[in-house]
Tab-separated table of C-alpha atoms and ligand atoms in Angstrom:
chain	number	residue	atom	x	y	z
M	1	MET	CA	-119.637	-174.518	108.566
M	2	ASN	CA	-115.981	-175.108	109.525
M	3	SER	CA	-114.343	-178.227	108.077
M	4	PRO	CA	-113.831	-180.915	110.756
M	5	VAL	CA	-110.415	-180.990	112.470
M	6	SER	CA	-108.297	-183.626	110.749
M	7	ALA	CA	-106.976	-186.569	112.745
M	8	LYS	CA	-103.995	-186.860	110.393
M	9	PRO	CA	-100.472	-185.824	111.389
M	10	LEU	CA	-99.373	-182.374	110.208
M	11	ALA	CA	-96.184	-181.481	108.312
M	12	LEU	CA	-94.765	-178.078	107.377
M	13	VAL	CA	-92.576	-178.038	104.247
M	14	THR	CA	-90.826	-174.840	103.107
M	15	GLY	CA	-89.910	-174.584	99.445
M	16	ALA	CA	-92.687	-177.061	98.635
M	17	SER	CA	-93.637	-175.298	95.400
M	18	ALA	CA	-90.761	-176.834	93.410
M	19	GLY	CA	-87.815	-179.203	93.286
M	20	ILE	CA	-86.736	-181.333	96.229
M	21	GLY	CA	-89.239	-179.649	98.567
M	22	TYR	CA	-92.175	-180.518	96.315
M	23	GLU	CA	-91.075	-184.161	96.194
M	24	LEU	CA	-90.668	-184.244	99.980
M	25	ALA	CA	-94.136	-182.740	100.409
M	26	ALA	CA	-95.537	-185.389	98.026
M	27	LEU	CA	-94.022	-188.162	100.169
M	28	PHE	CA	-95.636	-186.731	103.301
M	29	ALA	CA	-98.977	-186.468	101.474
M	30	ILE	CA	-98.711	-190.063	100.195
M	31	ASN	CA	-97.978	-191.151	103.772
M	32	GLY	CA	-101.105	-189.455	105.113
M	33	PHE	CA	-99.793	-186.140	106.441
M	34	ASP	CA	-101.791	-182.939	106.060
M	35	LEU	CA	-99.499	-180.201	104.815
M	36	ILE	CA	-98.639	-176.564	105.168
M	37	ALA	CA	-96.773	-176.101	101.896
M	38	THR	CA	-94.821	-172.881	101.394
M	39	GLY	CA	-93.302	-171.192	98.381
M	40	ARG	CA	-92.589	-167.711	97.171
M	41	SER	CA	-94.007	-167.784	93.638
M	42	ASP	CA	-97.528	-168.213	92.294
M	43	THR	CA	-96.813	-171.915	91.630
M	44	THR	CA	-97.349	-172.435	95.373
M	45	GLU	CA	-101.153	-172.679	95.038
M	46	GLN	CA	-100.965	-175.064	92.052
M	47	ALA	CA	-98.476	-177.264	93.925
M	48	ALA	CA	-100.945	-177.399	96.840
M	49	VAL	CA	-103.762	-178.478	94.505
M	50	ASP	CA	-101.536	-181.240	93.077
M	51	LEU	CA	-100.449	-182.413	96.551
M	52	ALA	CA	-104.069	-182.497	97.801
M	53	ARG	CA	-104.834	-185.155	95.155
M	54	HIS	CA	-103.270	-187.632	97.596
M	55	GLY	CA	-106.325	-187.169	99.838
M	56	VAL	CA	-104.872	-184.839	102.480
M	57	GLN	CA	-105.529	-181.220	103.478
M	58	VAL	CA	-102.931	-178.870	102.000
M	59	THR	CA	-102.649	-175.220	103.054
M	60	PRO	CA	-100.513	-173.187	100.643
M	61	VAL	CA	-98.590	-170.243	102.125
M	62	ARG	CA	-96.859	-167.745	99.878
M	63	ALA	CA	-94.135	-165.880	101.734
M	64	ASP	CA	-90.655	-164.521	101.077
M	65	LEU	CA	-88.565	-166.251	103.719
M	66	ALA	CA	-85.687	-163.826	103.124
M	67	GLN	CA	-87.870	-161.377	105.096
M	68	ALA	CA	-88.560	-161.836	108.812
M	69	GLU	CA	-92.267	-161.046	108.160
M	70	GLY	CA	-92.355	-163.930	105.681
M	71	VAL	CA	-91.135	-166.352	108.353
M	72	GLU	CA	-93.769	-165.027	110.772
M	73	THR	CA	-96.465	-165.458	108.091
M	74	VAL	CA	-95.494	-169.123	107.756
M	75	TRP	CA	-95.489	-169.705	111.499
M	76	GLN	CA	-98.857	-167.968	111.900
M	77	ALA	CA	-100.287	-170.435	109.364
M	78	VAL	CA	-99.069	-173.299	111.575
M	79	GLU	CA	-100.501	-171.731	114.738
M	80	LYS	CA	-103.813	-171.030	113.011
M	81	THR	CA	-104.400	-174.766	112.631
M	82	GLY	CA	-104.438	-175.130	116.446
M	83	ARG	CA	-102.853	-178.543	115.856
M	84	PRO	CA	-99.550	-180.016	116.985
M	85	LEU	CA	-96.918	-179.939	114.249
M	86	ASP	CA	-95.485	-183.438	113.792
M	87	VAL	CA	-92.883	-182.659	111.116
M	88	ALA	CA	-91.108	-179.509	109.947
M	89	VAL	CA	-89.006	-179.546	106.787
M	90	LEU	CA	-86.857	-176.404	106.521
M	91	ASN	CA	-85.853	-176.751	102.896
M	92	ALA	CA	-86.277	-173.462	100.976
M	93	GLY	CA	-82.944	-172.186	99.736
M	94	ARG	CA	-80.964	-170.929	96.765
M	95	SER	CA	-77.486	-170.328	95.390
M	96	ILE	CA	-75.874	-167.512	93.412
M	97	GLY	CA	-73.277	-168.417	90.791
M	98	GLY	CA	-70.558	-166.168	89.424
M	99	ALA	CA	-67.311	-164.492	90.436
M	100	PHE	CA	-67.519	-162.785	93.833
M	101	LEU	CA	-65.981	-159.679	92.226
M	102	ASP	CA	-69.038	-159.461	89.941
M	103	THR	CA	-71.960	-160.719	92.024
M	104	ASP	CA	-74.400	-158.330	93.704
M	105	LEU	CA	-73.859	-157.758	97.431
M	106	ASP	CA	-77.550	-157.159	98.239
M	107	ASP	CA	-78.447	-160.405	96.473
M	108	GLU	CA	-75.829	-162.288	98.520
M	109	LEU	CA	-77.044	-160.761	101.781
M	110	ALA	CA	-80.581	-161.820	100.809
M	111	LEU	CA	-79.258	-165.357	100.214
M	112	ILE	CA	-77.883	-165.377	103.766
M	113	ASP	CA	-81.264	-164.088	105.009
M	114	LEU	CA	-82.951	-167.060	103.322
M	115	ASN	CA	-80.426	-169.887	103.759
M	116	VAL	CA	-79.249	-168.978	107.266
M	117	THR	CA	-81.396	-166.409	109.086
M	118	SER	CA	-84.790	-167.819	108.098
M	119	VAL	CA	-83.733	-171.325	109.177
M	120	VAL	CA	-82.757	-170.105	112.658
M	121	HIS	CA	-85.898	-167.946	112.889
M	122	LEU	CA	-88.328	-170.696	111.879
M	123	ALA	CA	-86.461	-173.351	113.882
M	124	LYS	CA	-86.915	-171.222	117.022
M	125	HIS	CA	-90.707	-171.440	116.669
M	126	VAL	CA	-90.674	-175.080	115.598
M	127	ALA	CA	-88.286	-176.271	118.323
M	128	ARG	CA	-90.189	-174.541	121.154
M	129	HIS	CA	-93.511	-175.848	119.835
M	130	MET	CA	-92.283	-179.440	119.449
M	131	ALA	CA	-90.397	-179.479	122.760
M	132	ALA	CA	-93.583	-178.307	124.526
M	133	ASN	CA	-95.397	-181.279	122.940
M	134	ALA	CA	-92.430	-183.588	123.723
M	135	ARG	CA	-92.509	-184.922	120.155
M	136	GLY	CA	-91.678	-183.994	116.591
M	137	ARG	CA	-89.271	-184.442	113.690
M	138	ILE	CA	-87.307	-181.705	111.920
M	139	LEU	CA	-85.576	-182.134	108.539
M	140	ILE	CA	-83.142	-179.379	107.584
M	141	THR	CA	-81.855	-179.263	104.015
M	142	SER	CA	-78.157	-178.516	103.817
M	143	SER	CA	-75.973	-179.657	100.899
M	144	LEU	CA	-72.921	-181.631	99.889
M	145	SER	CA	-71.575	-178.086	99.430
M	146	ALA	CA	-71.399	-177.905	103.231
M	147	THR	CA	-68.335	-180.165	103.017
M	148	LEU	CA	-66.119	-177.893	100.911
M	149	PRO	CA	-65.337	-174.303	99.956
M	150	THR	CA	-67.467	-173.380	96.909
M	151	PRO	CA	-65.642	-170.788	94.774
M	152	TYR	CA	-67.896	-169.149	92.143
M	153	GLU	CA	-70.809	-169.753	94.523
M	154	THR	CA	-68.656	-168.455	97.338
M	155	VAL	CA	-71.465	-167.461	99.701
M	156	TYR	CA	-73.651	-170.516	99.097
M	157	GLY	CA	-71.420	-173.318	100.440
M	158	PRO	CA	-70.747	-171.538	103.748
M	159	SER	CA	-74.493	-170.864	104.136
M	160	ARG	CA	-75.165	-174.615	103.876
M	161	ALA	CA	-72.215	-175.412	106.199
M	162	PHE	CA	-73.976	-173.223	108.750
M	163	THR	CA	-77.235	-175.098	108.204
M	164	ARG	CA	-75.536	-178.454	108.677
M	165	MET	CA	-73.752	-177.581	111.924
M	166	PHE	CA	-76.835	-175.763	113.213
M	167	ALA	CA	-78.972	-178.857	112.569
M	168	LEU	CA	-76.464	-181.218	114.199
M	169	GLY	CA	-76.183	-179.000	117.265
M	170	LEU	CA	-79.933	-178.630	117.550
M	171	ARG	CA	-80.305	-182.405	117.240
M	172	GLU	CA	-78.159	-182.940	120.307
M	173	GLU	CA	-80.077	-180.325	122.333
M	174	LEU	CA	-83.533	-181.513	121.366
M	175	LYS	CA	-82.879	-185.222	121.975
M	176	GLU	CA	-83.925	-184.983	125.617
M	177	HIS	CA	-87.151	-183.210	124.582
M	178	GLY	CA	-88.351	-186.046	122.353
M	179	VAL	CA	-87.614	-184.134	119.131
M	180	SER	CA	-85.430	-185.581	116.374
M	181	VAL	CA	-83.446	-183.437	113.911
M	182	THR	CA	-82.089	-184.810	110.610
M	183	THR	CA	-79.847	-183.068	108.063
M	184	LEU	CA	-80.317	-183.715	104.336
M	185	MET	CA	-77.206	-183.086	102.237
M	186	PRO	CA	-78.081	-183.467	98.560
M	187	GLY	CA	-75.423	-183.588	95.872
M	188	ALA	CA	-76.177	-181.816	92.572
M	189	THR	CA	-79.856	-182.540	91.917
M	190	ASP	CA	-82.182	-182.065	88.927
M	191	SER	CA	-84.274	-179.033	89.908
M	192	GLU	CA	-84.547	-175.330	89.078
M	193	PHE	CA	-81.706	-174.675	91.493
M	194	HIS	CA	-78.689	-174.173	89.180
M	195	ALA	CA	-80.653	-172.304	86.500
M	196	ARG	CA	-82.025	-169.949	89.165
M	197	ALA	CA	-78.475	-169.446	90.451
M	198	GLY	CA	-77.442	-168.309	86.959
M	199	MET	CA	-75.154	-171.333	86.550
M	200	ASN	CA	-76.261	-172.671	83.180
M	201	ASN	CA	-72.880	-171.644	81.711
M	202	THR	CA	-70.976	-173.929	84.084
M	203	ALA	CA	-70.409	-177.671	84.446
M	204	PHE	CA	-73.601	-177.677	86.585
M	205	GLY	CA	-75.615	-176.302	83.631
M	206	THR	CA	-77.961	-177.917	81.163
M	207	GLY	CA	-77.047	-181.509	80.326
M	208	ALA	CA	-75.016	-182.090	83.506
M	209	LYS	CA	-75.513	-185.459	85.204
M	210	LYS	CA	-77.468	-184.863	88.392
M	211	ASN	CA	-79.273	-186.847	91.054
M	212	SER	CA	-82.999	-187.390	90.721
M	213	ARG	CA	-84.931	-185.050	93.038
M	214	LYS	CA	-87.395	-187.873	93.750
M	215	ASP	CA	-84.537	-190.136	94.940
M	216	VAL	CA	-83.015	-187.364	97.046
M	217	ALA	CA	-86.393	-186.622	98.646
M	218	ARG	CA	-87.071	-190.321	99.320
M	219	GLN	CA	-83.694	-190.686	101.048
M	220	GLY	CA	-84.344	-187.579	103.144
M	221	PHE	CA	-87.848	-188.741	104.073
M	222	LEU	CA	-86.624	-192.182	105.169
M	223	ALA	CA	-83.683	-190.765	107.150
M	224	LEU	CA	-86.061	-188.390	108.949
M	225	MET	CA	-88.538	-191.133	109.792
M	226	GLU	CA	-85.680	-193.390	110.998
M	227	GLY	CA	-84.333	-190.566	113.188
M	228	LYS	CA	-80.909	-190.473	111.495
M	229	ALA	CA	-78.541	-187.570	112.174
M	230	GLU	CA	-77.719	-186.891	108.528
M	231	ILE	CA	-77.980	-188.335	105.061
M	232	VAL	CA	-76.129	-187.523	101.847
M	233	GLY	CA	-78.854	-187.359	99.206
M	234	GLY	CA	-78.043	-188.939	95.880
M	235	ASP	CA	-76.484	-191.905	94.112
M	236	ALA	CA	-73.512	-194.043	95.202
M	237	ALA	CA	-71.008	-191.690	93.531
M	238	THR	CA	-72.438	-188.725	95.464
M	239	LYS	CA	-72.119	-190.633	98.739
M	240	ARG	CA	-68.514	-191.608	97.848
M	241	THR	CA	-67.697	-187.966	97.172
M	242	ALA	CA	-69.008	-186.981	100.615
M	243	LEU	CA	-66.778	-189.629	102.170
M	244	LYS	CA	-63.700	-188.519	100.189
M	245	HIS	CA	-64.303	-184.921	101.244
M	246	ARG	CA	-63.603	-185.917	104.856
M	247	PHE	CA	-59.978	-186.636	103.995
M	248	MET	CA	-59.200	-184.044	101.298
M	249	PRO	CA	-57.543	-180.680	102.071
M	250	GLU	CA	-59.970	-177.755	101.782
M	251	THR	CA	-57.633	-176.048	99.286
M	252	LEU	CA	-57.783	-179.040	96.923
M	253	LYS	CA	-61.581	-179.239	97.189
M	254	ALA	CA	-61.767	-175.495	96.482
M	255	ALA	CA	-59.663	-175.852	93.317
M	256	ARG	CA	-61.810	-178.751	92.072
M	257	HIS	CA	-65.069	-176.897	92.723
M	258	ALA	CA	-63.740	-173.770	90.976
M	259	ARG	CA	-63.125	-175.788	87.802
M	260	LYS	CA	-66.765	-176.927	87.788
M	261	ALA	CA	-68.492	-173.727	88.928
M	262	LYS	CA	-66.451	-171.074	87.074
M	263	PRO	CA	-68.588	-169.485	84.357
M	264	ARG	CA	-67.412	-170.393	80.870
M	265	PRO	CA	-66.283	-167.399	78.771
P	301	NAP	N1	-80.609	-178.840	93.488
P	301	NAP	C1	-79.398	-179.038	94.002
P	301	NAP	O1	-78.433	-179.345	93.266
P	301	NAP	C2	-79.178	-178.921	95.471
P	301	NAP	C3	-78.024	-179.509	96.006
P	301	NAP	C4	-77.799	-179.419	97.371
P	301	NAP	C5	-78.707	-178.766	98.192
P	301	NAP	N2	-79.833	-178.198	97.647
P	301	NAP	C6	-80.727	-177.510	98.577
P	301	NAP	O2	-82.019	-178.030	98.403
P	301	NAP	C7	-82.993	-177.042	98.760
P	301	NAP	C8	-84.075	-177.029	97.702
P	301	NAP	O3	-83.506	-176.678	96.454
P	301	NAP	P1	-84.082	-177.215	95.067
P	301	NAP	O4	-82.991	-177.911	94.376
P	301	NAP	O5	-85.358	-177.902	95.250
P	301	NAP	O6	-84.286	-175.807	94.335
P	301	NAP	P2	-85.543	-175.197	93.538
P	301	NAP	O7	-86.094	-176.177	92.569
P	301	NAP	O8	-85.026	-173.894	93.028
P	301	NAP	O9	-86.650	-174.933	94.676
P	301	NAP	C9	-86.408	-173.966	95.673
P	301	NAP	C10	-87.622	-173.818	96.552
P	301	NAP	O10	-87.349	-172.794	97.533
P	301	NAP	C11	-88.310	-171.739	97.406
P	301	NAP	N3	-87.689	-170.428	97.629
P	301	NAP	C12	-86.633	-169.892	96.979
P	301	NAP	N4	-86.399	-168.637	97.443
P	301	NAP	C13	-87.337	-168.391	98.386
P	301	NAP	C14	-87.640	-167.279	99.224
P	301	NAP	N5	-86.918	-166.145	99.175
P	301	NAP	N6	-88.679	-167.371	100.084
P	301	NAP	C15	-89.420	-168.504	100.154
P	301	NAP	N7	-89.197	-169.592	99.393
P	301	NAP	C16	-88.159	-169.525	98.515
P	301	NAP	C17	-88.827	-171.843	95.987
P	301	NAP	O11	-90.099	-171.215	95.919
P	301	NAP	P3	-90.711	-170.687	94.498
P	301	NAP	O12	-90.396	-171.739	93.470
P	301	NAP	O13	-92.173	-170.565	94.783
P	301	NAP	O14	-90.017	-169.384	94.209
P	301	NAP	C18	-88.849	-173.352	95.787
P	301	NAP	O15	-90.003	-173.887	96.368
P	301	NAP	C19	-82.219	-175.731	98.906
P	301	NAP	O16	-82.110	-175.410	100.274
P	301	NAP	C20	-80.842	-176.014	98.330
P	301	NAP	O17	-79.824	-175.299	98.996
P	301	NAP	C21	-80.078	-178.273	96.323
């Protein structure tokens, strides 16, 4: 016998298997949303089991979002529910640390596929679906790195700058369709992110002071539910940095970031 169709709202969260995405998914679960929770690794299923403890239905989807087929797999999982999608959190992403002269080109092109292409691809499905229903909320994870050049993660910052401007543009377009778009811009946050980027031998490595991923997720969740355009995720110092970046020359910001992100010999 099929399980009865849930009357709860439905949220899609990409990158829900770890880090900020997991904490965002947990907030939706706590607030009574059923979830489609995506990840790439085999922790995706365990994360779904943990999230379901909040008394909601959680569908895990394992897919590589750097591949167009992976994005389609995720969207098919949404369509399979036959339910309207109330919230979409486009959060999966990664960085690559190291000197551009040394880093691997294919890896960097795959980063663009994930951080840029997959966001546009999935947003196309989500936006058309939500506009047809005349309701919905979209949270797109960008970064404080969208506000500066990011030497020694030279491809990452621009990928998040794209995400930010894409989200703000989409917000303006979707307003008249009853769909709200919010951008989350976390500062450095305690997750797997910097280790996975190979940045443990930088000022962002082990022992660095970082924002709590739970706090960042809570701020993103609240901003989304309040329909805000964007929110800098993190403590007061992180928010001050975002403000200062508005008035600093890009060249100065680049030099400061290089000092922090350059691998130590
Ligand atoms: N942490 C920070 O300092 C920081 C700062 C600013 C912005 N952000 C942004 O926040 C977002 C989340 O990062 P995080 O800190 O939570 O990092 P994280 O702990 O490394 O988690 C990344 C999530 O994205 C998923 N993912 C990575 N590559 C994927 C791929 N190719 N296909 C599908 N899913 C993939 C991971 O899945 P698996 O674990 O299953 O592989 C994981 O669920 C990213 O977009 C990042 O740019 C992070």
